[in-house]
Coordinates of C-alpha atoms in Angstrom, one line a residue:
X1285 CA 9.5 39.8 10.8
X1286 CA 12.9 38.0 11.7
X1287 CA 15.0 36.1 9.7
X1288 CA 14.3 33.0 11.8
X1289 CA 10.6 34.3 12.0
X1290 CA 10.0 33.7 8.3
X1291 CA 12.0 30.4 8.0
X1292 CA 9.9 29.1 10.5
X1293 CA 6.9 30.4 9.7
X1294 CA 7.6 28.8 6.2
X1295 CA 8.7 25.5 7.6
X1296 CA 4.8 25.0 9.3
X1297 CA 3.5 25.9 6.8
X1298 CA 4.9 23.8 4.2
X1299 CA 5.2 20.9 6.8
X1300 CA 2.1 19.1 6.2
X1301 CA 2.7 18.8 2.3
X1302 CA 6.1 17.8 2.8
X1303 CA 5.4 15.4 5.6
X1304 CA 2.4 13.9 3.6
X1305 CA 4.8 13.5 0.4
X1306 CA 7.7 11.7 2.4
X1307 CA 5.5 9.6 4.3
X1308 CA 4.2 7.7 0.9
X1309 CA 8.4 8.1 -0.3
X1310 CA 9.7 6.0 2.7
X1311 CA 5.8 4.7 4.2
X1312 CA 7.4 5.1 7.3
X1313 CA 6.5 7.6 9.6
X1314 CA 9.6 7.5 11.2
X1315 CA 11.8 7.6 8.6
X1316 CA 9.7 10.6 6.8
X1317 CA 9.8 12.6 9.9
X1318 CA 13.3 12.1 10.2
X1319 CA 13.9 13.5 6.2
X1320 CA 12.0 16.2 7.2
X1321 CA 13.9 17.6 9.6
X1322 CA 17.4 16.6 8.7
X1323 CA 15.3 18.9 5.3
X1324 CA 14.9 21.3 8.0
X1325 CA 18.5 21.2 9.4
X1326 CA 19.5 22.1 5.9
X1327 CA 16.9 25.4 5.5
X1328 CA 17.8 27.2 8.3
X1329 CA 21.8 26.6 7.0
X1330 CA 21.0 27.2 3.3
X1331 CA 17.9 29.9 3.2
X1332 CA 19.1 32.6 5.2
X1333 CA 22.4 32.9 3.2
X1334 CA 20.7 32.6 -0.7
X1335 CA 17.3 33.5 -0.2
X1336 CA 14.1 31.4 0.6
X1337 CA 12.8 29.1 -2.7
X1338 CA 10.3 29.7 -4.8
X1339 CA 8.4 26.7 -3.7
X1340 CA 9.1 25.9 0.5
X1341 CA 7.4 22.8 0.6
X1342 CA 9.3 21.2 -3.3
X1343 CA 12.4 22.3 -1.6
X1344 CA 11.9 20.4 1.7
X1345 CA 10.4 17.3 -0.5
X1346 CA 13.5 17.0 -2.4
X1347 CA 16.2 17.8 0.1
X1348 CA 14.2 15.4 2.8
X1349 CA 14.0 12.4 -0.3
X1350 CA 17.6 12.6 -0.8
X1351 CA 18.5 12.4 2.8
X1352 CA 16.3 10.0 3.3
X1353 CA 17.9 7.8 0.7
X1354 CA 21.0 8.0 1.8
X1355 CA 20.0 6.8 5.4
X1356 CA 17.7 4.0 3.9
X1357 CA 21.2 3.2 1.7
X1358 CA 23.6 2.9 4.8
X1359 CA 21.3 1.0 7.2
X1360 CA 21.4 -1.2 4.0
X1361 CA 24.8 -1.5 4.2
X1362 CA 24.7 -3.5 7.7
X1363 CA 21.8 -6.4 6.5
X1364 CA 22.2 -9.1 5.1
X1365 CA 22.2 -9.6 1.5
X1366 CA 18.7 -10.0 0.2
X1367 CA 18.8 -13.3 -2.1
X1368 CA 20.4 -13.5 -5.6
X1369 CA 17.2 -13.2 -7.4
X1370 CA 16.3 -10.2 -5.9
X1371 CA 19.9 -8.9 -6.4
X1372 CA 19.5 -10.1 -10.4
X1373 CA 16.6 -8.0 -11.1
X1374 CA 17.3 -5.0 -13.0
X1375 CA 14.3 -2.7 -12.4
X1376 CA 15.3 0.4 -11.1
X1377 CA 13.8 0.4 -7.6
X1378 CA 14.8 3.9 -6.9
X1379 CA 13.1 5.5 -10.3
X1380 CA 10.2 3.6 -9.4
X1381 CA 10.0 5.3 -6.1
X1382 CA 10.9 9.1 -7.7
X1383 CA 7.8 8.4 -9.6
X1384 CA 5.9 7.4 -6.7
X1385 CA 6.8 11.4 -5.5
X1386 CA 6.6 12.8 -8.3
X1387 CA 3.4 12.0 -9.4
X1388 CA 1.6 12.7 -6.2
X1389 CA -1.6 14.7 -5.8
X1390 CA -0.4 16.6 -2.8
X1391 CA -4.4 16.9 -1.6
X1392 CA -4.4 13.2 -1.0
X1393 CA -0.5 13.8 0.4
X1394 CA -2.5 15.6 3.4
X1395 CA -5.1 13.9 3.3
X1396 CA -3.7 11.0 3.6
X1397 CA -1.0 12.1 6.3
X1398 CA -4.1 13.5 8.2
X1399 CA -6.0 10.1 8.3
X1400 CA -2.5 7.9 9.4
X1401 CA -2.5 9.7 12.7
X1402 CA -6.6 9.1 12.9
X1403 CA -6.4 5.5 12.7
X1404 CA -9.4 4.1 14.4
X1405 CA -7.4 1.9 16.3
X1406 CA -5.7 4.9 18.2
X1407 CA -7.5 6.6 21.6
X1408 CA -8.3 9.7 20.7
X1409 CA -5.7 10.9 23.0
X1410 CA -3.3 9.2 20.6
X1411 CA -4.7 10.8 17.7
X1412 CA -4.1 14.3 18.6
X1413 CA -1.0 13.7 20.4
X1414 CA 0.3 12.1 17.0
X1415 CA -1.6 14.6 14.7
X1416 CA 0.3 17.3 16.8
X1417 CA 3.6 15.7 16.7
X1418 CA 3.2 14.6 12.8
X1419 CA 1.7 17.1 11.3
X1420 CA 1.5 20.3 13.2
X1421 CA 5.3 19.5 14.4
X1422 CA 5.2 20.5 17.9
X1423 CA 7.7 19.1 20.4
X1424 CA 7.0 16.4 22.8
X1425 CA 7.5 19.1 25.4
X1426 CA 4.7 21.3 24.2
X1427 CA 2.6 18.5 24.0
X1428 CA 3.4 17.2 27.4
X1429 CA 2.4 20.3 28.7
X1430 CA -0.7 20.6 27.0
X1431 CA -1.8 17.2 28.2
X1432 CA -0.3 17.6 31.9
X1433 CA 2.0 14.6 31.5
X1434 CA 6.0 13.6 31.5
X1435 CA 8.0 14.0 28.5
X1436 CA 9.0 10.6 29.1
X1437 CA 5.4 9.6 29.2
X1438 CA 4.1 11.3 26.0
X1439 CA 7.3 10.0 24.3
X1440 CA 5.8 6.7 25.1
X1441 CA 2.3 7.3 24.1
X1442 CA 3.8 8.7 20.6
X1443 CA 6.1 5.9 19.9
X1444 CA 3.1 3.3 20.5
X1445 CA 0.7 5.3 18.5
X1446 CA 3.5 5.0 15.4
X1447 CA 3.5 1.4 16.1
X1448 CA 0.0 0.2 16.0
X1449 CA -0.2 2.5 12.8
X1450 CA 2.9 0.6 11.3
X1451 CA 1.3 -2.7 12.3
X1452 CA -1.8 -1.8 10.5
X1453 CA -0.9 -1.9 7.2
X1454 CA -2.7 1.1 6.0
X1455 CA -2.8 1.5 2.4
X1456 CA -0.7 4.5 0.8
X1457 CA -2.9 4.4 -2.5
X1458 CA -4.8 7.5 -3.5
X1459 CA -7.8 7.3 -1.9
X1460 CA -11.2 7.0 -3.8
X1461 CA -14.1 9.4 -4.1
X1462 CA -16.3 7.3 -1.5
X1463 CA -13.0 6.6 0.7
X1464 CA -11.7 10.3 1.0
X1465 CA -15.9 11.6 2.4
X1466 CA -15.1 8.6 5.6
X1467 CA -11.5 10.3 6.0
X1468 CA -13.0 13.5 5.6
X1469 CA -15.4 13.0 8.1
X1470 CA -12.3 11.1 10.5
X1471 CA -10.3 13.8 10.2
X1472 CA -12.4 16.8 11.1
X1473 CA -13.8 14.9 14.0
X1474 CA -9.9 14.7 14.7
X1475 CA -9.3 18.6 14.2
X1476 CA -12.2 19.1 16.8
X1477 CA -10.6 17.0 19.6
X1478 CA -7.5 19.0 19.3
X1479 CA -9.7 21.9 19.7
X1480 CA -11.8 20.8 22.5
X1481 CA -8.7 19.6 24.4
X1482 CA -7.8 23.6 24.2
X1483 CA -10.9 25.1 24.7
X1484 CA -11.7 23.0 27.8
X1485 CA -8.2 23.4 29.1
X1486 CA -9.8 25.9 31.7
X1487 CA -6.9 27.8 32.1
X1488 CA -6.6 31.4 30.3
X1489 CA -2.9 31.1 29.6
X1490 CA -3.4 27.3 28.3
X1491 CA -6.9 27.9 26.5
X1492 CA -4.9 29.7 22.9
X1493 CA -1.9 27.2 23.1
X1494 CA -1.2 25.1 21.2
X1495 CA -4.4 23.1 20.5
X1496 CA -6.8 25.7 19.5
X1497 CA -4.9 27.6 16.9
X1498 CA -3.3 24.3 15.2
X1499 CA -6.9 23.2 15.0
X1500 CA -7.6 26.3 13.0
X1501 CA -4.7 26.0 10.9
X1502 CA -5.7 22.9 9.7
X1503 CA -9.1 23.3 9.1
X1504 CA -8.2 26.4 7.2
X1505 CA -6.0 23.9 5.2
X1506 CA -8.6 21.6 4.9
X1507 CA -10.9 24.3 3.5
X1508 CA -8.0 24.8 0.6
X1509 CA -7.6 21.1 -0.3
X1510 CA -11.6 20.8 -0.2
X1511 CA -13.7 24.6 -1.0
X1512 CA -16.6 22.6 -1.5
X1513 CA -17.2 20.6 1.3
X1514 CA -19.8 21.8 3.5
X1515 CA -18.8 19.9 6.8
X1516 CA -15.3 21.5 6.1
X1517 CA -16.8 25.2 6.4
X1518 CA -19.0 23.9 9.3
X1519 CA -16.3 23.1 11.3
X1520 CA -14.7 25.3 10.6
X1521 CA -17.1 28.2 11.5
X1522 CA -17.8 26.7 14.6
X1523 CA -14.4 26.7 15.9
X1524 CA -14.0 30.1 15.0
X1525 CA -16.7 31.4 16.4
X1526 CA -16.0 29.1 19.9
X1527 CA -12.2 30.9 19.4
X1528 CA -13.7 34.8 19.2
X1529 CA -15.1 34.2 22.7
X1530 CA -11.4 33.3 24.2
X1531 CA -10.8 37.3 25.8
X1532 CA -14.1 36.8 27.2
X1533 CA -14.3 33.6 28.9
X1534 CA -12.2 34.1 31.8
X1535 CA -12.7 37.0 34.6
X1536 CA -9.3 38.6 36.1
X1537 CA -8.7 36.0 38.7
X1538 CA -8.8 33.1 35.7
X1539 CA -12.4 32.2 36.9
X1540 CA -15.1 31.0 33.9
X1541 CA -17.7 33.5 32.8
X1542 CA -20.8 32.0 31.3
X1543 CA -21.9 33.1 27.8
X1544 CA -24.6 34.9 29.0
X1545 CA -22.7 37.0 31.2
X1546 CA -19.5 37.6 29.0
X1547 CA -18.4 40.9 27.7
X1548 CA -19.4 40.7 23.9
X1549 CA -17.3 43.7 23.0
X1550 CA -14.5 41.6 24.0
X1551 CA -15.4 39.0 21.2
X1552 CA -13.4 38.8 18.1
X1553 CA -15.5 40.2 15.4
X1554 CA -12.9 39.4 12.4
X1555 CA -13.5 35.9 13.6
X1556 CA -17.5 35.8 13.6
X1557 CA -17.9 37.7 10.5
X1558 CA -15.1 34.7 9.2
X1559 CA -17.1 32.3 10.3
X1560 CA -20.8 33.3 9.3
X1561 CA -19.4 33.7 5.7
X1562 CA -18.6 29.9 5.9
X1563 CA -21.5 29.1 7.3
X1564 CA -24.2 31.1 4.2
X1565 CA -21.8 29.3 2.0
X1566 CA -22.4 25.8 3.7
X1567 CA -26.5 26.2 3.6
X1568 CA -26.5 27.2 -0.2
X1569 CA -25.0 23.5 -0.6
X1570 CA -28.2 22.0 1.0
X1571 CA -26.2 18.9 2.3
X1572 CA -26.9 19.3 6.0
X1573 CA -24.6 17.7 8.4
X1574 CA -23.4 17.9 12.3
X1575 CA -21.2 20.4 12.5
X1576 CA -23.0 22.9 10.6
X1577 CA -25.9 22.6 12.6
X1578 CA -23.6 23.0 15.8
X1579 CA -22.2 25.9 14.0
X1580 CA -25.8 27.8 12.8
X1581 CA -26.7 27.4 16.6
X1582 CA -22.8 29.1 17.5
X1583 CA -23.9 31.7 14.6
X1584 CA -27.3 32.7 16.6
X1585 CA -25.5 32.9 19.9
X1586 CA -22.7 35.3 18.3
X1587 CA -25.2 37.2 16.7
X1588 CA -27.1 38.2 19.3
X1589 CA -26.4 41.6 21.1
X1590 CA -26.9 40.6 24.2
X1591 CA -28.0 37.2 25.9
X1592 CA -31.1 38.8 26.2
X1593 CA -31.8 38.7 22.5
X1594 CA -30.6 35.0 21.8
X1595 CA -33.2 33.4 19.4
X1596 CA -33.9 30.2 22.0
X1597 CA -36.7 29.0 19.7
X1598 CA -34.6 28.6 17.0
X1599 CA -31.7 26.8 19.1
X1600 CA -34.1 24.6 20.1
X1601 CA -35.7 23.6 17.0
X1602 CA -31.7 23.6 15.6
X1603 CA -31.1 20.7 18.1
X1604 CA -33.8 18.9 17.6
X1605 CA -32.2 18.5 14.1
X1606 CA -28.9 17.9 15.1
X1607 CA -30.8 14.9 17.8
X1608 CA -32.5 13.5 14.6
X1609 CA -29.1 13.7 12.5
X1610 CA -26.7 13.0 15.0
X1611 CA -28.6 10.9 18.5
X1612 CA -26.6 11.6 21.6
X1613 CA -27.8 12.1 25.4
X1614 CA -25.1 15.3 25.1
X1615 CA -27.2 16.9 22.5
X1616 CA -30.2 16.4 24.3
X1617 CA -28.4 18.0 27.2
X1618 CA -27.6 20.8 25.5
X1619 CA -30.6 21.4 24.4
X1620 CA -32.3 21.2 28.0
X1621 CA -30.7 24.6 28.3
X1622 CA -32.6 26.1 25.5
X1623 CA -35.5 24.4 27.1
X1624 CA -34.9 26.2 29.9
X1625 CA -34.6 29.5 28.4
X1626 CA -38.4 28.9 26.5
X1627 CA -40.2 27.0 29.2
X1628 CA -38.5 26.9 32.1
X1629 CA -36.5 24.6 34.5
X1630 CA -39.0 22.3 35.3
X1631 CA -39.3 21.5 31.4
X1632 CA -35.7 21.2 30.9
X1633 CA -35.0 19.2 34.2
X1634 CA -37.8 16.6 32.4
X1635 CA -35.5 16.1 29.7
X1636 CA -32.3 16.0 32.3
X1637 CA -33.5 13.6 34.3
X1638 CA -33.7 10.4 31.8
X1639 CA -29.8 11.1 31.4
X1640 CA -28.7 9.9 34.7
X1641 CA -27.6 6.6 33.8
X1642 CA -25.8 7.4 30.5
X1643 CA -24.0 10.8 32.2
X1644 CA -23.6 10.0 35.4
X1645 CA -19.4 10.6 35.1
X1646 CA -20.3 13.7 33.1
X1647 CA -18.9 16.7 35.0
X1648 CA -21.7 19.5 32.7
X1649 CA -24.4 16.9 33.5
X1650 CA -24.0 17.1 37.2
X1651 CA -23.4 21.1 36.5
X1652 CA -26.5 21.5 34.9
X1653 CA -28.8 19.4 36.8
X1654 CA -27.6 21.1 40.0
X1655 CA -28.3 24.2 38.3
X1656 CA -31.9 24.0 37.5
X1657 CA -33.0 22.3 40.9
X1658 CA -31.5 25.3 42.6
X1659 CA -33.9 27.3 39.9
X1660 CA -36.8 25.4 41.7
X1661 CA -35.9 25.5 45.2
X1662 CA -34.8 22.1 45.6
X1663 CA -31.7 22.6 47.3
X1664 CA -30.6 19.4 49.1
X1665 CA -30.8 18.2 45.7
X1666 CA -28.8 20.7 44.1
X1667 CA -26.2 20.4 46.7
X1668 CA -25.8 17.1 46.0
X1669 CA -25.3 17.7 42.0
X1670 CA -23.1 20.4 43.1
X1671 CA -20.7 18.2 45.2
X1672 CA -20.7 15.3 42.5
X1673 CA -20.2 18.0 39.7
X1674 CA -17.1 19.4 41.6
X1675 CA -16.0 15.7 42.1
X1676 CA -16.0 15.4 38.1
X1677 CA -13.8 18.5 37.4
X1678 CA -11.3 18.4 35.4
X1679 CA -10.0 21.8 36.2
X1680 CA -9.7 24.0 39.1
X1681 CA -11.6 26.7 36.7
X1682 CA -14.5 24.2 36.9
X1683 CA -14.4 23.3 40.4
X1684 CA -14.2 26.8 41.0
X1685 CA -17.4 27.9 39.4
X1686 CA -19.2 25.4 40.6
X1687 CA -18.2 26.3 44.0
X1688 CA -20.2 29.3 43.4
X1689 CA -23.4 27.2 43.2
X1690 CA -22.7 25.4 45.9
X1691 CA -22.2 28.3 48.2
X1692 CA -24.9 30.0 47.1
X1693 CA -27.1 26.7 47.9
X1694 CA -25.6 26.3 50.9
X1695 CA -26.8 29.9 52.1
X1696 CA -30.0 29.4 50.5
X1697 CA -30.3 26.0 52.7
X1698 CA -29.5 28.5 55.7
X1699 CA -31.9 31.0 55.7
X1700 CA -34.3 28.4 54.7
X1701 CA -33.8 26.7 58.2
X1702 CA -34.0 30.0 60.3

């Protein structure tokens, strides 16, 4: 590894502490992002000339306090005097604050940092794009790419997502036992829209960078801050066994291959056998919850040898959990496709239909429902799910595949009229 490999590699990792410490220093995003990196700055000067520290992120914490002092100090210098019985008191503000930092829980540091950037009152697009910027420090240019926008225009959508979070007044205290389960539960839905925005970018070369391995990364934190918490290991399991399929998803000319037709030998075993670990673990707990249901029905597909072996019974049944737990007209179409693995597409396309209204701008709704009535013959009617599923891509990987369909409808339509 590289000098500037290591420093850097240090840096991330030590990034969320540090962040999460400055941030209830200055409780100003800004201002602790700017200590961090002028802390930075002063790393890649300082470490490669006497060594790294003992302790990254207690170095970074104290270099970025003191630099953040000394800009909080000469802004000070150009206001206006405060009044004189502010100036007469003789606590010492600044010892006050040092014991503020230092003694913090750094779990709740990250926690807390973590649950600033999903503030309800942020779009989800928001939240990752400030989680990203915040905590996983990416560059506005890596997350403009990500998201297919302007630098100038995710500048924008960063700066106003800081600013509804300063004008909310959230509070920097540690959080109780009841308040940190809601974050917890905030923040992984959090982690899994930065991995679904990866995993659905349709794109090979897009699909790994950056989203889904940040969203790894912190989950993998989250499981150090909280080793007991089930939901934690579901999530991630589930993301790690969505990531072992990433070789496998795309054909040579970047065009998406279904599950049941992907290459298993081209999964990521390290990853599975990760994941299934974490999941055991989770079940001993008895505390069943979303996301290790969604992960247990992952565990069954990635167990499987081939798609020929999938246990659809128990995926099924496995739904209709998650349905009870967690109602959503997704679920249920997720589950039609088990359906139509055990009964048929006639028995799947009864639980399809009822969805119309509530998926209608769904693009996998359209996808599927054109799907099964080609499975029956119905063809006009699966050309027109086809065309209003290619209508609802969001990437030319989807439109692609679903061109397939639609070709291969049109041909049936064809013969049919011969």
């Amino acid at each position: 590894m590289t000098e500037l490999a290591w420093i850097d590699l240090a840096l991330t990792s030590a990034r969320p502490q540090a962040m999460g410490a400055l941030l209830r220093y200055f409780r100003n995003l800004d201002l602790a992002e700017e200590a961090f990196q002028e802390a930075c700055l002063r790393a890649l000067k300082n470490w490669p000339e006497k060594g790294p520290p003992r302790d990254p992120a207690a170095w970074l914490i104290f270099v970025g306090r003191n630099s953040g002092i000394d800009q909080v100090r000469k802004r000070a210098k150009h206001q206006p005097l405060p009044p004189e019985e502010v100036l007469s008191d003789l606590e010492d503000t600044e010892s006050d604050l040092a014991d503020r930092l230092d003694g913090a829980h750094y779990r709740d540091d990250i926690l807390r940092l973590l649950f600033v950037c999903c503030h309800p009152d942020l779009p989800a697009t928001q939240q990752i794009a400030l989680a990203l910027r915040i905590v996983s420090g990416l560059s506005v240019k890596q997350i403009a790419r990500a998201f297919l926008v302007s630098e100038a225009a995710m500048e924008q959508r960063i700066t106003r997502a800081k600013a509804k979070v300063g004008a909310a007044g959230i509070p920097f205290e540690t959080p109780d036992a009841v308040a940190r389960a809601e974050r917890l539960g905030i923040v992984a839905a959090m982690i899994y829209l930065v991995f679904n925005e990866g995993y659905s970018a349709g794109v090979p070369e897009r699909a790994d960078a950056p989203f889904c391995a940040e969203a790894i990364r912190l989950c993998r934190l989250l499981l150090t801050l909280f080793p007991s918490e089930p939901e934690i290991m579901g999530l991630t399991a589930l993301i790690l066994i969505q990531h072992s399929r990433l070789d496998a998803r795309f054909d040579r000319q970047g065009q998406i291959v279904l599950l049941e037709d992907q290459d298993r030998t081209l999964w990521d075993r390290g990853l599975i056998d990760e994941a299934l670990v974490l999941i055991d673990k989770a079940i001993r707990h008895r505390m069943p919850g979303a996301f290790q249901i969604q992960a247990a029905i992952a565990a069954l597909h990635a167990r499987a040898k081939t798609a020929a072996e999938t246990d659809w019974l128990q995926i099924d049944l496995l739904y209709q959990t998650l349905e009870r737990l967690q109602p959503s007209p997704v679920v249920r179409l997720n589950r039609a496709v088990a359906v139509s693995k055990r009964e048929g597409p006639e028995a799947a396309l009864a639980l399809v239909e009822p969805l119309a209204d509530k998926l209608n701008g769904y693009f996998y709704f359209h996808g599927l429902r054109g799907g099964l009535l080609k499975q029956l013959g119905r063809y006009r009617e699966a050309h027109e799910a086809f065309d209003r599923a290619i209508a609802l891509a969001t990437t030319p990987a989807e439109a692609a595949h679903i061109r397939q369909h639609l070709d291969s409808v049109q041909r049936e339509m064809a013969n049919a009229e011969k």
